[in-house]
Amino acid sequence: MRSIWNGAISFGLVSIPIKLVNATESHSISFRQIHVNDGGRVRYRKVCELDGEEVPSAEIGKGYEEADGSIVPITDEDLAQLPLATAKTIEIMSFVPAEEIDPLQMDAAYYLAANGATAAKPYTLLREALKRSRKVAIAKYALRGRERLGMLRVVDDVIAMHGLLWPDEIRAPEGVAPDADVTVRDAELDLADALMATLGEVEMASLHDDYREAVEALIVAKSGGAFEPTEAVVEPAGGQVIDLMAALERSVRAAKASRGEADGEGEGEAGGEGEGAAEAEVTPIRRKARAGAGTRAGTGAAAPKAVGGKKSTAASAKKTATSAATKKKTTTAGGKSATGKSTSRTAKTTAKSTAKTAAAKKTGSGAAASAKKTAAPRKRTSA
């Protein structure tokens, strides 16, 4: 790999000659600007504003434009004479734990290669010291006309350097967080944890640029003349989330389906929801009425039925009516009028008691009193 900068690492009194090599490369596809009418390439020409002539690269230098528009020329010799210790040196300032570096500060990445046989020993010493301390080195260096901040760490058996932004170059996230006061429930957090666990981990080496591959296929197809444009299938953008729980549950099921897992596995841990939880209906639960609150006068509203009162009251009324009918038949067959009158009175009393019992069944109160009134005619009949 071609080096872009030569210098040395200053490690106390130890100097390590190194070469700076780019650690990353861009695979993005570059396009040229063309004239749409005839396909001719459009080029930018560097022209001097004073004489209007095109200037070759060898005659182009640097200059600083002041507020009044005047230009102050700056040469490479001027910059080389600056009393800057980091002009050709990566000066290590301190060693800190890696977690103290904010990822927002990360910039370009470089590999530091030992420059020459004499650099192998001190280079290896610094590398092993970084490994054993489990720390990173913070350093200053100058590159492309400005002083920069860097972080040195070990990648495999190589010392890598990440360019860092200066702390005052990081903007504070003011006005970015939601203004609304939002409360997240534990059940929602459980479902979010379940979704994260279902998605699992990914092999970083398996990730690739799908868009770049599609553009490359497009270029190949158009260059061969076999390109047939097709309408892209665009999924509708999601609107406002109304039911966050249902969306999380569907996401968990979709993630499990993509991984080939059963739909209902592990749902109990996420909140006890099984298959079709998003389509479940909610049945409201009625409040229980207070004891003794029956039908109020003038309202006509009946209280809920007493538990167990329906069967017992109906059975008691049926038994009483059967007994009265049997006694009436016996009295008619024997010709005893006195007994018939008594039985008639008993039947009337029983009918009244049955009516009261039916009323008590509707109101759900006074069931015990109705049972006592129903039992009273039995004693008089037997007497």
PDB file of N, CA and C in Angstrom, residues 52-97:
ATOM      1  N   GLY A  52      -8.109  35.377 -17.577  1.00  0.00           N
ATOM      2  CA  GLY A  52      -9.079  34.537 -18.247  1.00  0.00           C
ATOM      3  C   GLY A  52      -8.495  33.291 -18.885  1.00  0.00           C
ATOM      4  N   GLU A  53      -7.239  32.973 -18.599  1.00  0.00           N
ATOM      5  CA  GLU A  53      -6.593  31.822 -19.200  1.00  0.00           C
ATOM      6  C   GLU A  53      -6.626  30.626 -18.240  1.00  0.00           C
ATOM      7  N   GLU A  54      -6.633  29.419 -18.860  1.00  0.00           N
ATOM      8  CA  GLU A  54      -6.611  28.193 -18.053  1.00  0.00           C
ATOM      9  C   GLU A  54      -5.223  28.024 -17.440  1.00  0.00           C
ATOM     10  N   VAL A  55      -5.197  27.601 -16.145  1.00  0.00           N
ATOM     11  CA  VAL A  55      -3.944  27.491 -15.409  1.00  0.00           C
ATOM     12  C   VAL A  55      -3.645  26.013 -15.171  1.00  0.00           C
ATOM     13  N   PRO A  56      -2.454  25.520 -15.517  1.00  0.00           N
ATOM     14  CA  PRO A  56      -2.091  24.124 -15.234  1.00  0.00           C
ATOM     15  C   PRO A  56      -1.865  23.909 -13.740  1.00  0.00           C
ATOM     16  N   SER A  57      -1.919  22.659 -13.332  1.00  0.00           N
ATOM     17  CA  SER A  57      -1.799  22.337 -11.906  1.00  0.00           C
ATOM     18  C   SER A  57      -0.458  22.759 -11.328  1.00  0.00           C
ATOM     19  N   ALA A  58       0.597  22.713 -12.115  1.00  0.00           N
ATOM     20  CA  ALA A  58       1.930  23.071 -11.608  1.00  0.00           C
ATOM     21  C   ALA A  58       2.019  24.541 -11.222  1.00  0.00           C
ATOM     22  N   GLU A  59       1.139  25.373 -11.742  1.00  0.00           N
ATOM     23  CA  GLU A  59       1.192  26.811 -11.455  1.00  0.00           C
ATOM     24  C   GLU A  59       0.131  27.237 -10.440  1.00  0.00           C
ATOM     25  N   ILE A  60      -0.501  26.277  -9.805  1.00  0.00           N
ATOM     26  CA  ILE A  60      -1.554  26.599  -8.840  1.00  0.00           C
ATOM     27  C   ILE A  60      -0.974  26.468  -7.429  1.00  0.00           C
ATOM     28  N   GLY A  61      -1.141  27.496  -6.621  1.00  0.00           N
ATOM     29  CA  GLY A  61      -0.667  27.497  -5.244  1.00  0.00           C
ATOM     30  C   GLY A  61      -1.809  27.773  -4.281  1.00  0.00           C
ATOM     31  N   LYS A  62      -1.450  28.066  -3.031  1.00  0.00           N
ATOM     32  CA  LYS A  62      -2.443  28.326  -1.981  1.00  0.00           C
ATOM     33  C   LYS A  62      -2.421  29.798  -1.598  1.00  0.00           C
ATOM     34  N   GLY A  63      -3.571  30.274  -1.138  1.00  0.00           N
ATOM     35  CA  GLY A  63      -3.673  31.650  -0.678  1.00  0.00           C
ATOM     36  C   GLY A  63      -4.852  31.790   0.280  1.00  0.00           C
ATOM     37  N   TYR A  64      -4.742  32.754   1.172  1.00  0.00           N
ATOM     38  CA  TYR A  64      -5.810  33.003   2.154  1.00  0.00           C
ATOM     39  C   TYR A  64      -6.536  34.286   1.772  1.00  0.00           C
ATOM     40  N   GLU A  65      -7.859  34.217   1.673  1.00  0.00           N
ATOM     41  CA  GLU A  65      -8.665  35.379   1.307  1.00  0.00           C
ATOM     42  C   GLU A  65      -9.104  36.120   2.568  1.00  0.00           C
ATOM     43  N   GLU A  66      -8.747  37.380   2.629  1.00  0.00           N
ATOM     44  CA  GLU A  66      -9.116  38.202   3.772  1.00  0.00           C
ATOM     45  C   GLU A  66     -10.517  38.781   3.581  1.00  0.00           C
ATOM     46  N   ALA A  67     -10.991  39.489   4.607  1.00  0.00           N
ATOM     47  CA  ALA A  67     -12.360  40.004   4.588  1.00  0.00           C
ATOM     48  C   ALA A  67     -12.596  40.983   3.446  1.00  0.00           C
ATOM     49  N   ASP A  68     -11.563  41.737   3.065  1.00  0.00           N
ATOM     50  CA  ASP A  68     -11.743  42.717   1.996  1.00  0.00           C
ATOM     51  C   ASP A  68     -11.582  42.114   0.612  1.00  0.00           C
ATOM     52  N   GLY A  69     -11.357  40.779   0.532  1.00  0.00           N
ATOM     53  CA  GLY A  69     -11.235  40.134  -0.763  1.00  0.00           C
ATOM     54  C   GLY A  69      -9.814  39.978  -1.250  1.00  0.00           C
ATOM     55  N   SER A  70      -8.867  40.586  -0.590  1.00  0.00           N
ATOM     56  CA  SER A  70      -7.470  40.450  -1.011  1.00  0.00           C
ATOM     57  C   SER A  70      -6.936  39.071  -0.632  1.00  0.00           C
ATOM     58  N   ILE A  71      -5.984  38.559  -1.403  1.00  0.00           N
ATOM     59  CA  ILE A  71      -5.435  37.229  -1.230  1.00  0.00           C
ATOM     60  C   ILE A  71      -4.016  37.319  -0.675  1.00  0.00           C
ATOM     61  N   VAL A  72      -3.757  36.558   0.383  1.00  0.00           N
ATOM     62  CA  VAL A  72      -2.413  36.449   0.947  1.00  0.00           C
ATOM     63  C   VAL A  72      -1.836  35.119   0.509  1.00  0.00           C
ATOM     64  N   PRO A  73      -0.801  35.092  -0.342  1.00  0.00           N
ATOM     65  CA  PRO A  73      -0.235  33.826  -0.801  1.00  0.00           C
ATOM     66  C   PRO A  73       0.522  33.111   0.309  1.00  0.00           C
ATOM     67  N   ILE A  74       0.296  31.771   0.401  1.00  0.00           N
ATOM     68  CA  ILE A  74       0.982  30.926   1.387  1.00  0.00           C
ATOM     69  C   ILE A  74       1.645  29.788   0.626  1.00  0.00           C
ATOM     70  N   THR A  75       2.961  29.623   0.813  1.00  0.00           N
ATOM     71  CA  THR A  75       3.703  28.574   0.124  1.00  0.00           C
ATOM     72  C   THR A  75       3.960  27.400   1.062  1.00  0.00           C
ATOM     73  N   ASP A  76       4.352  26.274   0.463  1.00  0.00           N
ATOM     74  CA  ASP A  76       4.699  25.100   1.270  1.00  0.00           C
ATOM     75  C   ASP A  76       5.920  25.386   2.137  1.00  0.00           C
ATOM     76  N   GLU A  77       6.840  26.208   1.652  1.00  0.00           N
ATOM     77  CA  GLU A  77       8.016  26.569   2.432  1.00  0.00           C
ATOM     78  C   GLU A  77       7.624  27.365   3.673  1.00  0.00           C
ATOM     79  N   ASP A  78       6.624  28.237   3.522  1.00  0.00           N
ATOM     80  CA  ASP A  78       6.146  29.001   4.678  1.00  0.00           C
ATOM     81  C   ASP A  78       5.604  28.068   5.760  1.00  0.00           C
ATOM     82  N   LEU A  79       4.832  27.078   5.343  1.00  0.00           N
ATOM     83  CA  LEU A  79       4.257  26.146   6.310  1.00  0.00           C
ATOM     84  C   LEU A  79       5.317  25.257   6.950  1.00  0.00           C
ATOM     85  N   ALA A  80       6.335  24.872   6.165  1.00  0.00           N
ATOM     86  CA  ALA A  80       7.390  24.007   6.693  1.00  0.00           C
ATOM     87  C   ALA A  80       8.232  24.718   7.746  1.00  0.00           C
ATOM     88  N   GLN A  81       8.310  26.046   7.701  1.00  0.00           N
ATOM     89  CA  GLN A  81       9.118  26.790   8.667  1.00  0.00           C
ATOM     90  C   GLN A  81       8.374  27.099   9.966  1.00  0.00           C
ATOM     91  N   LEU A  82       7.117  26.696  10.062  1.00  0.00           N
ATOM     92  CA  LEU A  82       6.370  26.946  11.296  1.00  0.00           C
ATOM     93  C   LEU A  82       6.973  26.144  12.441  1.00  0.00           C
ATOM     94  N   PRO A  83       7.089  26.732  13.643  1.00  0.00           N
ATOM     95  CA  PRO A  83       7.660  26.006  14.790  1.00  0.00           C
ATOM     96  C   PRO A  83       6.636  25.038  15.383  1.00  0.00           C
ATOM     97  N   LEU A  84       6.292  24.023  14.609  1.00  0.00           N
ATOM     98  CA  LEU A  84       5.265  23.073  15.035  1.00  0.00           C
ATOM     99  C   LEU A  84       5.929  21.716  15.244  1.00  0.00           C
ATOM    100  N   ALA A  85       5.882  21.231  16.475  1.00  0.00           N
ATOM    101  CA  ALA A  85       6.563  19.966  16.779  1.00  0.00           C
ATOM    102  C   ALA A  85       5.916  18.788  16.083  1.00  0.00           C
ATOM    103  N   THR A  86       4.643  18.902  15.738  1.00  0.00           N
ATOM    104  CA  THR A  86       3.930  17.771  15.142  1.00  0.00           C
ATOM    105  C   THR A  86       3.936  17.808  13.620  1.00  0.00           C
ATOM    106  N   ALA A  87       4.758  18.678  13.035  1.00  0.00           N
ATOM    107  CA  ALA A  87       4.780  18.791  11.573  1.00  0.00           C
ATOM    108  C   ALA A  87       5.178  17.463  10.942  1.00  0.00           C
ATOM    109  N   LYS A  88       6.116  16.746  11.516  1.00  0.00           N
ATOM    110  CA  LYS A  88       6.555  15.456  10.995  1.00  0.00           C
ATOM    111  C   LYS A  88       6.579  14.390  12.089  1.00  0.00           C
ATOM    112  N   THR A  89       5.827  14.639  13.176  1.00  0.00           N
ATOM    113  CA  THR A  89       5.878  13.722  14.317  1.00  0.00           C
ATOM    114  C   THR A  89       4.479  13.495  14.865  1.00  0.00           C
ATOM    115  N   ILE A  90       4.197  12.227  15.151  1.00  0.00           N
ATOM    116  CA  ILE A  90       2.976  11.881  15.884  1.00  0.00           C
ATOM    117  C   ILE A  90       3.355  11.850  17.357  1.00  0.00           C
ATOM    118  N   GLU A  91       2.981  12.902  18.069  1.00  0.00           N
ATOM    119  CA  GLU A  91       3.427  13.079  19.445  1.00  0.00           C
ATOM    120  C   GLU A  91       2.389  12.503  20.418  1.00  0.00           C
ATOM    121  N   ILE A  92       2.766  11.397  21.081  1.00  0.00           N
ATOM    122  CA  ILE A  92       1.867  10.775  22.053  1.00  0.00           C
ATOM    123  C   ILE A  92       1.839  11.624  23.313  1.00  0.00           C
ATOM    124  N   MET A  93       0.630  11.971  23.759  1.00  0.00           N
ATOM    125  CA  MET A  93       0.459  12.840  24.921  1.00  0.00           C
ATOM    126  C   MET A  93       0.072  12.062  26.166  1.00  0.00           C
ATOM    127  N   SER A  94      -0.778  11.046  26.021  1.00  0.00           N
ATOM    128  CA  SER A  94      -1.232  10.291  27.194  1.00  0.00           C
ATOM    129  C   SER A  94      -1.821   8.968  26.741  1.00  0.00           C
ATOM    130  N   PHE A  95      -2.131   8.097  27.729  1.00  0.00           N
ATOM    131  CA  PHE A  95      -2.783   6.809  27.492  1.00  0.00           C
ATOM    132  C   PHE A  95      -4.056   6.760  28.343  1.00  0.00           C
ATOM    133  N   VAL A  96      -5.175   6.435  27.706  1.00  0.00           N
ATOM    134  CA  VAL A  96      -6.468   6.437  28.401  1.00  0.00           C
ATOM    135  C   VAL A  96      -7.226   5.163  28.034  1.00  0.00           C
ATOM    136  N   PRO A  97      -8.211   4.753  28.858  1.00  0.00           N
ATOM    137  CA  PRO A  97      -9.066   3.622  28.467  1.00  0.00           C
ATOM    138  C   PRO A  97      -9.852   3.951  27.204  1.00  0.00           C
TER     139      PRO A  97
END
